[in-house]
mmCIF file of C-alpha atoms in Angstrom:
data_model
loop_
_atom_site.group_PDB
_atom_site.id
_atom_site.type_symbol
_atom_site.label_atom_id
_atom_site.label_comp_id
_atom_site.label_asym_id
_atom_site.label_seq_id
_atom_site.Cartn_x
_atom_site.Cartn_y
_atom_site.Cartn_z
ATOM 1 C CA UNK A 1 -127.000 -67.089 11.116
ATOM 2 C CA UNK A 2 -127.526 -62.996 11.029
ATOM 3 C CA UNK A 3 -124.776 -61.662 13.827
ATOM 4 C CA UNK A 4 -127.088 -58.423 12.562
ATOM 5 C CA UNK A 5 -129.754 -59.798 15.198
ATOM 6 C CA UNK A 6 -126.928 -60.965 18.061
ATOM 7 C CA UNK A 7 -125.784 -59.531 21.052
ATOM 8 C CA UNK A 8 -121.964 -59.849 20.532
ATOM 9 C CA UNK A 9 -121.397 -59.375 24.658
ATOM 10 C CA UNK A 10 -122.923 -62.796 25.348
ATOM 11 C CA UNK A 11 -119.691 -63.947 24.238
ATOM 12 C CA UNK A 12 -117.846 -62.311 26.469
ATOM 13 C CA UNK A 13 -120.057 -63.002 29.546
ATOM 14 C CA UNK A 14 -119.311 -66.883 27.694
ATOM 15 C CA UNK A 15 -116.236 -66.578 27.709
ATOM 16 C CA UNK A 16 -115.754 -65.673 31.631
ATOM 17 C CA UNK A 17 -118.483 -68.569 32.220
ATOM 18 C CA UNK A 18 -115.701 -71.207 30.953
ATOM 19 C CA UNK A 19 -112.858 -68.936 32.687
ATOM 20 C CA UNK A 20 -114.119 -68.984 36.641
ATOM 21 C CA UNK A 21 -117.020 -71.590 36.034
ATOM 22 C CA UNK A 22 -118.962 -69.136 38.569
ATOM 23 C CA UNK A 23 -122.118 -66.973 37.650
ATOM 24 C CA UNK A 24 -120.773 -64.149 40.544
ATOM 25 C CA UNK A 25 -117.667 -64.382 39.903
ATOM 26 C CA UNK A 26 -117.629 -64.465 36.053
ATOM 27 C CA UNK A 27 -119.435 -61.211 36.683
ATOM 28 C CA UNK A 28 -117.263 -59.331 38.546
ATOM 29 C CA UNK A 29 -114.901 -60.689 35.647
ATOM 30 C CA UNK A 30 -116.612 -58.218 33.403
ATOM 31 C CA UNK A 31 -117.912 -56.008 35.120
ATOM 32 C CA UNK A 32 -122.137 -57.612 35.402
ATOM 33 C CA UNK A 33 -124.034 -58.444 37.997
ATOM 34 C CA UNK A 34 -125.185 -61.969 39.530
ATOM 35 C CA UNK A 35 -128.455 -61.538 37.339
ATOM 36 C CA UNK A 36 -126.815 -59.895 34.521
ATOM 37 C CA UNK A 37 -125.408 -62.555 34.228
ATOM 38 C CA UNK A 38 -126.978 -65.337 35.013
ATOM 39 C CA UNK A 39 -129.545 -63.336 32.700
ATOM 40 C CA UNK A 40 -126.756 -63.631 30.130
ATOM 41 C CA UNK A 41 -126.615 -67.166 30.598
ATOM 42 C CA UNK A 42 -130.017 -67.733 29.926
ATOM 43 C CA UNK A 43 -130.084 -66.514 26.818
ATOM 44 C CA UNK A 44 -126.730 -68.100 25.607
ATOM 45 C CA UNK A 45 -128.567 -71.868 26.700
ATOM 46 C CA UNK A 46 -131.847 -70.408 24.285
ATOM 47 C CA UNK A 47 -129.051 -69.490 21.330
ATOM 48 C CA UNK A 48 -127.647 -72.488 21.230
ATOM 49 C CA UNK A 49 -130.481 -74.670 22.259
ATOM 50 C CA UNK A 50 -128.033 -76.357 25.151
ATOM 51 C CA UNK A 51 -127.632 -76.017 28.636
ATOM 52 C CA UNK A 52 -124.377 -74.720 28.087
ATOM 53 C CA UNK A 53 -122.757 -75.259 32.471
ATOM 54 C CA UNK A 54 -124.141 -77.610 34.437
ATOM 55 C CA UNK A 55 -124.607 -76.439 38.089
ATOM 56 C CA UNK A 56 -121.951 -78.721 39.991
ATOM 57 C CA UNK A 57 -121.053 -78.322 44.204
ATOM 58 C CA UNK A 58 -118.874 -75.075 44.034
ATOM 59 C CA UNK A 59 -118.674 -74.522 40.052
ATOM 60 C CA UNK A 60 -120.090 -74.726 37.020
ATOM 61 C CA UNK A 61 -118.705 -77.595 34.649
ATOM 62 C CA UNK A 62 -119.254 -76.467 30.548
ATOM 63 C CA UNK A 63 -121.221 -79.417 28.734
ATOM 64 C CA UNK A 64 -119.227 -80.456 25.391
ATOM 65 C CA UNK A 65 -121.070 -78.054 23.757
ATOM 66 C CA UNK A 66 -120.259 -75.632 25.497
ATOM 67 C CA UNK A 67 -116.020 -77.179 25.313
ATOM 68 C CA UNK A 68 -116.633 -76.930 21.426
ATOM 69 C CA UNK A 69 -117.908 -73.217 21.445
ATOM 70 C CA UNK A 70 -114.718 -71.995 23.983
ATOM 71 C CA UNK A 71 -112.334 -73.735 21.322
ATOM 72 C CA UNK A 72 -113.785 -71.415 19.074
ATOM 73 C CA UNK A 73 -114.753 -68.483 20.901
ATOM 74 C CA UNK A 74 -112.155 -67.738 22.355
ATOM 75 C CA UNK A 75 -109.071 -67.196 19.580
ATOM 76 C CA UNK A 76 -111.681 -65.785 18.444
ATOM 77 C CA UNK A 77 -111.773 -63.313 20.489
ATOM 78 C CA UNK A 78 -108.641 -63.291 21.102
ATOM 79 C CA UNK A 79 -108.126 -61.480 17.685
ATOM 80 C CA UNK A 80 -110.110 -58.978 18.269
ATOM 81 C CA UNK A 81 -108.454 -57.584 21.644
ATOM 82 C CA UNK A 82 -105.349 -57.784 19.339
ATOM 83 C CA UNK A 83 -107.106 -56.059 16.911
ATOM 84 C CA UNK A 84 -108.315 -53.295 18.809
ATOM 85 C CA UNK A 85 -105.178 -52.824 21.326
ATOM 86 C CA UNK A 86 -103.051 -49.674 20.544
ATOM 87 C CA UNK A 87 -99.645 -50.181 17.874
ATOM 88 C CA UNK A 88 -96.386 -51.276 19.920
ATOM 89 C CA UNK A 89 -93.794 -49.034 19.428
ATOM 90 C CA UNK A 90 -91.214 -49.965 16.525
ATOM 91 C CA UNK A 91 -88.113 -50.712 18.395
ATOM 92 C CA UNK A 92 -85.953 -50.551 14.698
ATOM 93 C CA UNK A 93 -82.381 -52.124 17.356
ATOM 94 C CA UNK A 94 -84.830 -55.036 17.455
ATOM 95 C CA UNK A 95 -87.336 -55.826 15.355
ATOM 96 C CA UNK A 96 -86.910 -58.795 12.618
ATOM 97 C CA UNK A 97 -89.697 -56.254 10.192
ATOM 98 C CA UNK A 98 -89.420 -58.070 7.022
ATOM 99 C CA UNK A 99 -90.059 -54.682 4.726
ATOM 100 C CA UNK A 100 -90.695 -55.008 0.994
ATOM 101 C CA UNK A 101 -89.688 -52.141 -0.822
ATOM 102 C CA UNK A 102 -90.578 -51.706 -4.693
ATOM 103 C CA UNK A 103 -87.206 -50.478 -6.566
ATOM 104 C CA UNK A 104 -85.666 -50.737 -10.251
ATOM 105 C CA UNK A 105 -82.142 -51.576 -11.090
ATOM 106 C CA UNK A 106 -81.396 -47.314 -10.699
ATOM 107 C CA UNK A 107 -83.170 -47.161 -7.109
ATOM 108 C CA UNK A 108 -81.982 -49.925 -5.887
ATOM 109 C CA UNK A 109 -77.991 -48.501 -6.522
ATOM 110 C CA UNK A 110 -78.432 -45.944 -5.281
ATOM 111 C CA UNK A 111 -80.365 -46.780 -2.000
ATOM 112 C CA UNK A 112 -79.507 -50.007 -1.047
ATOM 113 C CA UNK A 113 -75.884 -49.949 -0.234
ATOM 114 C CA UNK A 114 -76.207 -47.099 2.306
ATOM 115 C CA UNK A 115 -79.646 -48.796 3.315
ATOM 116 C CA UNK A 116 -77.706 -52.011 4.576
ATOM 117 C CA UNK A 117 -75.129 -50.624 5.708
ATOM 118 C CA UNK A 118 -77.488 -48.075 8.334
ATOM 119 C CA UNK A 119 -79.262 -51.393 8.991
ATOM 120 C CA UNK A 120 -76.764 -53.395 9.439
ATOM 121 C CA UNK A 121 -75.225 -50.722 12.197
ATOM 122 C CA UNK A 122 -78.535 -49.494 14.409
ATOM 123 C CA UNK A 123 -81.312 -52.614 13.256
ATOM 124 C CA UNK A 124 -79.239 -56.169 12.003
ATOM 125 C CA UNK A 125 -81.980 -58.202 12.092
ATOM 126 C CA UNK A 126 -84.281 -55.954 9.624
ATOM 127 C CA UNK A 127 -84.488 -57.777 6.909
ATOM 128 C CA UNK A 128 -85.277 -56.243 3.585
ATOM 129 C CA UNK A 129 -86.929 -57.646 0.187
ATOM 130 C CA UNK A 130 -86.520 -55.394 -3.045
ATOM 131 C CA UNK A 131 -89.976 -56.475 -5.432
ATOM 132 C CA UNK A 132 -89.025 -54.671 -9.041
ATOM 133 C CA UNK A 133 -91.224 -54.349 -12.716
ATOM 134 C CA UNK A 134 -92.860 -51.970 -13.909
ATOM 135 C CA UNK A 135 -94.286 -48.516 -12.447
ATOM 136 C CA UNK A 136 -98.197 -49.983 -12.996
ATOM 137 C CA UNK A 137 -97.423 -53.610 -11.097
ATOM 138 C CA UNK A 138 -95.471 -51.268 -8.325
ATOM 139 C CA UNK A 139 -98.178 -48.842 -8.037
ATOM 140 C CA UNK A 140 -100.371 -52.079 -7.088
ATOM 141 C CA UNK A 141 -98.103 -53.700 -5.244
ATOM 142 C CA UNK A 142 -99.255 -50.952 -2.626
ATOM 143 C CA UNK A 143 -102.910 -51.519 -3.234
ATOM 144 C CA UNK A 144 -102.608 -54.960 -2.620
ATOM 145 C CA UNK A 145 -99.987 -54.610 0.227
ATOM 146 C CA UNK A 146 -97.679 -56.257 -1.807
ATOM 147 C CA UNK A 147 -95.222 -54.035 -0.680
ATOM 148 C CA UNK A 148 -95.095 -51.249 1.552
ATOM 149 C CA UNK A 149 -93.017 -48.570 -0.409
ATOM 150 C CA UNK A 150 -91.761 -48.156 -3.987
ATOM 151 C CA UNK A 151 -89.084 -45.302 -5.154
ATOM 152 C CA UNK A 152 -89.360 -43.866 -8.760
ATOM 153 C CA UNK A 153 -90.087 -42.111 -11.436
ATOM 154 C CA UNK A 154 -93.834 -42.398 -10.855
ATOM 155 C CA UNK A 155 -96.056 -38.833 -13.039
ATOM 156 C CA UNK A 156 -98.957 -40.788 -12.436
ATOM 157 C CA UNK A 157 -101.280 -39.396 -9.761
ATOM 158 C CA UNK A 158 -102.882 -41.694 -7.247
ATOM 159 C CA UNK A 159 -105.683 -39.854 -5.021
ATOM 160 C CA UNK A 160 -104.915 -43.066 -2.555
ATOM 161 C CA UNK A 161 -101.235 -42.372 -2.675
ATOM 162 C CA UNK A 162 -98.966 -40.258 -0.795
ATOM 163 C CA UNK A 163 -95.108 -39.379 -2.098
ATOM 164 C CA UNK A 164 -92.388 -37.346 -1.786
ATOM 165 C CA UNK A 165 -89.794 -36.357 -3.661
ATOM 166 C CA UNK A 166 -86.369 -37.918 -3.171
ATOM 167 C CA UNK A 167 -84.343 -36.536 -5.734
ATOM 168 C CA UNK A 168 -83.680 -34.575 -8.922
ATOM 169 C CA UNK A 169 -81.446 -36.685 -11.651
ATOM 170 C CA UNK A 170 -79.854 -34.730 -14.527
ATOM 171 C CA UNK A 171 -78.362 -36.818 -17.972
ATOM 172 C CA UNK A 172 -74.959 -36.934 -19.062
ATOM 173 C CA UNK A 173 -73.455 -38.908 -22.734
ATOM 174 C CA UNK A 174 -71.181 -41.691 -21.405
ATOM 175 C CA UNK A 175 -68.926 -43.578 -23.158
ATOM 176 C CA UNK A 176 -65.596 -45.681 -22.705
ATOM 177 C CA UNK A 177 -62.444 -43.419 -22.068
ATOM 178 C CA UNK A 178 -60.131 -44.730 -25.483
ATOM 179 C CA UNK A 179 -63.314 -44.179 -27.848
ATOM 180 C CA UNK A 180 -62.580 -44.595 -31.493
ATOM 181 C CA UNK A 181 -63.577 -40.724 -32.662
ATOM 182 C CA UNK A 182 -65.218 -38.836 -29.413
ATOM 183 C CA UNK A 183 -63.196 -36.517 -27.590
ATOM 184 C CA UNK A 184 -63.705 -34.263 -24.654
ATOM 185 C CA UNK A 185 -66.186 -32.156 -26.630
ATOM 186 C CA UNK A 186 -69.353 -33.908 -28.213
ATOM 187 C CA UNK A 187 -70.751 -31.742 -30.698
ATOM 188 C CA UNK A 188 -74.713 -31.847 -31.974
ATOM 189 C CA UNK A 189 -73.645 -33.801 -35.027
ATOM 190 C CA UNK A 190 -71.036 -36.100 -33.518
ATOM 191 C CA UNK A 191 -73.936 -37.543 -30.987
ATOM 192 C CA UNK A 192 -76.532 -38.141 -33.658
ATOM 193 C CA UNK A 193 -73.821 -39.242 -35.917
ATOM 194 C CA UNK A 194 -73.308 -42.214 -33.421
ATOM 195 C CA UNK A 195 -74.074 -45.571 -32.386
ATOM 196 C CA UNK A 196 -76.460 -45.368 -28.814
ATOM 197 C CA UNK A 197 -77.533 -47.771 -26.346
ATOM 198 C CA UNK A 198 -80.436 -46.481 -25.123
ATOM 199 C CA UNK A 199 -81.964 -47.548 -21.393
ATOM 200 C CA UNK A 200 -85.596 -47.914 -21.825
ATOM 201 C CA UNK A 201 -87.746 -49.884 -19.149
ATOM 202 C CA UNK A 202 -90.919 -49.636 -21.026
ATOM 203 C CA UNK A 203 -88.495 -52.265 -23.595
ATOM 204 C CA UNK A 204 -88.699 -50.365 -26.910
ATOM 205 C CA UNK A 205 -86.260 -48.365 -28.925
ATOM 206 C CA UNK A 206 -87.795 -44.580 -28.065
ATOM 207 C CA UNK A 207 -86.219 -42.529 -24.800
ATOM 208 C CA UNK A 208 -86.714 -38.400 -24.288
ATOM 209 C CA UNK A 209 -83.703 -38.510 -26.757
ATOM 210 C CA UNK A 210 -85.355 -39.422 -29.396
ATOM 211 C CA UNK A 211 -87.890 -37.162 -28.936
ATOM 212 C CA UNK A 212 -86.517 -34.291 -28.477
ATOM 213 C CA UNK A 213 -84.329 -35.178 -31.516
ATOM 214 C CA UNK A 214 -88.071 -35.645 -33.466
ATOM 215 C CA UNK A 215 -88.813 -32.086 -32.894
ATOM 216 C CA UNK A 216 -85.712 -31.019 -34.375
ATOM 217 C CA UNK A 217 -86.000 -33.105 -37.686
ATOM 218 C CA UNK A 218 -83.293 -35.940 -36.331
ATOM 219 C CA UNK A 219 -82.961 -38.868 -35.477
ATOM 220 C CA UNK A 220 -79.883 -41.132 -34.130
ATOM 221 C CA UNK A 221 -79.003 -44.867 -34.738
ATOM 222 C CA UNK A 222 -80.062 -47.171 -31.464
ATOM 223 C CA UNK A 223 -77.455 -50.411 -31.815
ATOM 224 C CA UNK A 224 -78.245 -51.802 -28.379
ATOM 225 C CA UNK A 225 -81.734 -51.181 -25.812
ATOM 226 C CA UNK A 226 -81.909 -52.959 -22.524
ATOM 227 C CA UNK A 227 -84.399 -52.341 -20.136
ATOM 228 C CA UNK A 228 -81.729 -51.795 -16.699
ATOM 229 C CA UNK A 229 -79.223 -49.394 -16.517
ATOM 230 C CA UNK A 230 -76.740 -50.999 -15.007
ATOM 231 C CA UNK A 231 -75.848 -53.743 -17.645
ATOM 232 C CA UNK A 232 -75.093 -49.958 -19.745
ATOM 233 C CA UNK A 233 -72.332 -49.085 -18.394
ATOM 234 C CA UNK A 234 -70.295 -52.417 -18.935
ATOM 235 C CA UNK A 235 -71.245 -53.068 -22.514
ATOM 236 C CA UNK A 236 -70.578 -48.974 -22.921
ATOM 237 C CA UNK A 237 -66.779 -50.442 -21.968
ATOM 238 C CA UNK A 238 -66.001 -52.534 -24.686
ATOM 239 C CA UNK A 239 -67.675 -51.346 -27.203
ATOM 240 C CA UNK A 240 -67.651 -47.338 -29.283
ATOM 241 C CA UNK A 241 -71.730 -47.094 -28.469
ATOM 242 C CA UNK A 242 -72.353 -44.458 -26.536
ATOM 243 C CA UNK A 243 -75.285 -43.744 -24.130
ATOM 244 C CA UNK A 244 -77.948 -41.086 -22.263
ATOM 245 C CA UNK A 245 -77.051 -41.833 -18.858
ATOM 246 C CA UNK A 246 -78.707 -40.387 -15.278
ATOM 247 C CA UNK A 247 -75.699 -38.892 -14.050
ATOM 248 C CA UNK A 248 -75.376 -40.511 -10.133
ATOM 249 C CA UNK A 249 -75.003 -43.795 -11.965
ATOM 250 C CA UNK A 250 -72.598 -43.124 -14.838
ATOM 251 C CA UNK A 251 -70.442 -41.150 -11.472
ATOM 252 C CA UNK A 252 -70.274 -43.676 -9.464
ATOM 253 C CA UNK A 253 -68.994 -46.302 -12.183
ATOM 254 C CA UNK A 254 -66.731 -44.156 -14.269
ATOM 255 C CA UNK A 255 -64.149 -45.455 -12.898
ATOM 256 C CA UNK A 256 -63.863 -48.845 -12.541
ATOM 257 C CA UNK A 257 -64.813 -49.218 -15.950
ATOM 258 C CA UNK A 258 -62.444 -46.923 -16.870
ATOM 259 C CA UNK A 259 -66.045 -44.452 -18.790
ATOM 260 C CA UNK A 260 -65.844 -40.419 -20.214
ATOM 261 C CA UNK A 261 -68.393 -38.341 -19.343
ATOM 262 C CA UNK A 262 -69.290 -35.278 -21.306
ATOM 263 C CA UNK A 263 -72.002 -32.759 -21.405
ATOM 264 C CA UNK A 264 -75.270 -33.267 -23.513
ATOM 265 C CA UNK A 265 -75.079 -31.326 -26.278
ATOM 266 C CA UNK A 266 -79.113 -31.271 -26.287
ATOM 267 C CA UNK A 267 -80.870 -29.780 -23.079
ATOM 268 C CA UNK A 268 -82.500 -32.714 -21.522
ATOM 269 C CA UNK A 269 -84.618 -31.652 -18.646
ATOM 270 C CA UNK A 270 -83.728 -33.887 -15.718
ATOM 271 C CA UNK A 271 -86.011 -35.606 -14.124
ATOM 272 C CA UNK A 272 -87.407 -36.648 -10.271
ATOM 273 C CA UNK A 273 -87.342 -39.682 -8.214
ATOM 274 C CA UNK A 274 -90.470 -40.025 -5.899
ATOM 275 C CA UNK A 275 -90.647 -42.042 -2.542
ATOM 276 C CA UNK A 276 -94.702 -43.521 -2.405
ATOM 277 C CA UNK A 277 -96.573 -45.452 0.015
ATOM 278 C CA UNK A 278 -100.160 -45.938 0.611
ATOM 279 C CA UNK A 279 -102.151 -43.841 2.140
ATOM 280 C CA UNK A 280 -103.633 -46.550 5.006
ATOM 281 C CA UNK A 281 -100.046 -46.865 6.386
ATOM 282 C CA UNK A 282 -99.544 -43.147 6.436
ATOM 283 C CA UNK A 283 -99.051 -43.609 9.979
ATOM 284 C CA UNK A 284 -98.142 -46.921 10.925
ATOM 285 C CA UNK A 285 -95.037 -46.451 12.885
ATOM 286 C CA UNK A 286 -92.886 -49.583 11.184
ATOM 287 C CA UNK A 287 -93.260 -47.701 7.635
ATOM 288 C CA UNK A 288 -92.753 -44.117 9.461
ATOM 289 C CA UNK A 289 -89.279 -45.582 10.176
ATOM 290 C CA UNK A 290 -88.521 -46.677 6.651
ATOM 291 C CA UNK A 291 -89.433 -44.214 5.185
ATOM 292 C CA UNK A 292 -88.050 -41.381 6.827
ATOM 293 C CA UNK A 293 -84.755 -43.894 6.595
ATOM 294 C CA UNK A 294 -85.026 -43.402 2.868
ATOM 295 C CA UNK A 295 -85.518 -39.965 2.933
ATOM 296 C CA UNK A 296 -82.200 -39.249 5.303
ATOM 297 C CA UNK A 297 -80.423 -41.624 2.154
ATOM 298 C CA UNK A 298 -81.549 -39.827 -0.396
ATOM 299 C CA UNK A 299 -80.701 -36.403 0.919
ATOM 300 C CA UNK A 300 -76.982 -37.628 0.998
ATOM 301 C CA UNK A 301 -77.416 -38.706 -2.842
ATOM 302 C CA UNK A 302 -78.034 -35.248 -3.682
ATOM 303 C CA UNK A 303 -75.704 -33.178 -1.706
ATOM 304 C CA UNK A 304 -72.916 -35.585 -2.066
ATOM 305 C CA UNK A 305 -73.514 -35.155 -6.088
ATOM 306 C CA UNK A 306 -70.883 -34.081 -8.096
ATOM 307 C CA UNK A 307 -73.185 -32.668 -10.547
ATOM 308 C CA UNK A 308 -74.616 -30.070 -8.628
#
């Protein structure tokens, strides 16, 4: 059947007739006159090639065809009404919404503890599902609806994604307190001569430090490359490796892992952490609430950064 040639208002009339079992009352239910309702019933009978309703004493009795149609048409009309109903207010205190957030271990380490503390106090039934993966996967997740929001380093510009800067992150050089050769100052020569641990989400052995050193005709020895930030401090604590790490992670773990933090002997620019979401969810009340919470938490990270 070609829906373009079908008057969908007939389905509304049919539903009213099923509900009221009376032509006049069905018309009153949907704002039609008795003749208009009778005319619509005649068109329905022609469309379905069935009488649909049999007149009995005091009411119309639906035929088996009408009963079968009602079982399919009434849920469909209900779904249409639901889709067109204005969105209800989002009440986090009583919501059991499941949010999917795309995070690396670095952003999860910084955002999840304060976020979950807030939820425990203000929205205890809300659930967070963390998704991870390389940047392309997380960006595609926004397009497919697998994730509501993603937080991380996203230099790509996508016109149908909106974004907000959360914070900027500096780098520090990190090694264990009892490192065999590195003291309280670190020269460029000592830095290049050390054995390095590299955090590379791309799972390669080239980072921004190496690109800078190449410009100076210098190289360093990378003894270990890992794809996760949070394993690095624990490896550093038990070896003489050094690493260039995001300052907030390093400062958070320096005491528990007996780490020494030193200024980098090379001028690395800070990197920016963004929150991104799909434009189609720009006015979604639940997602607006989540983005607001993440923004507030990020602001506390900026204000509490010991490097600033």
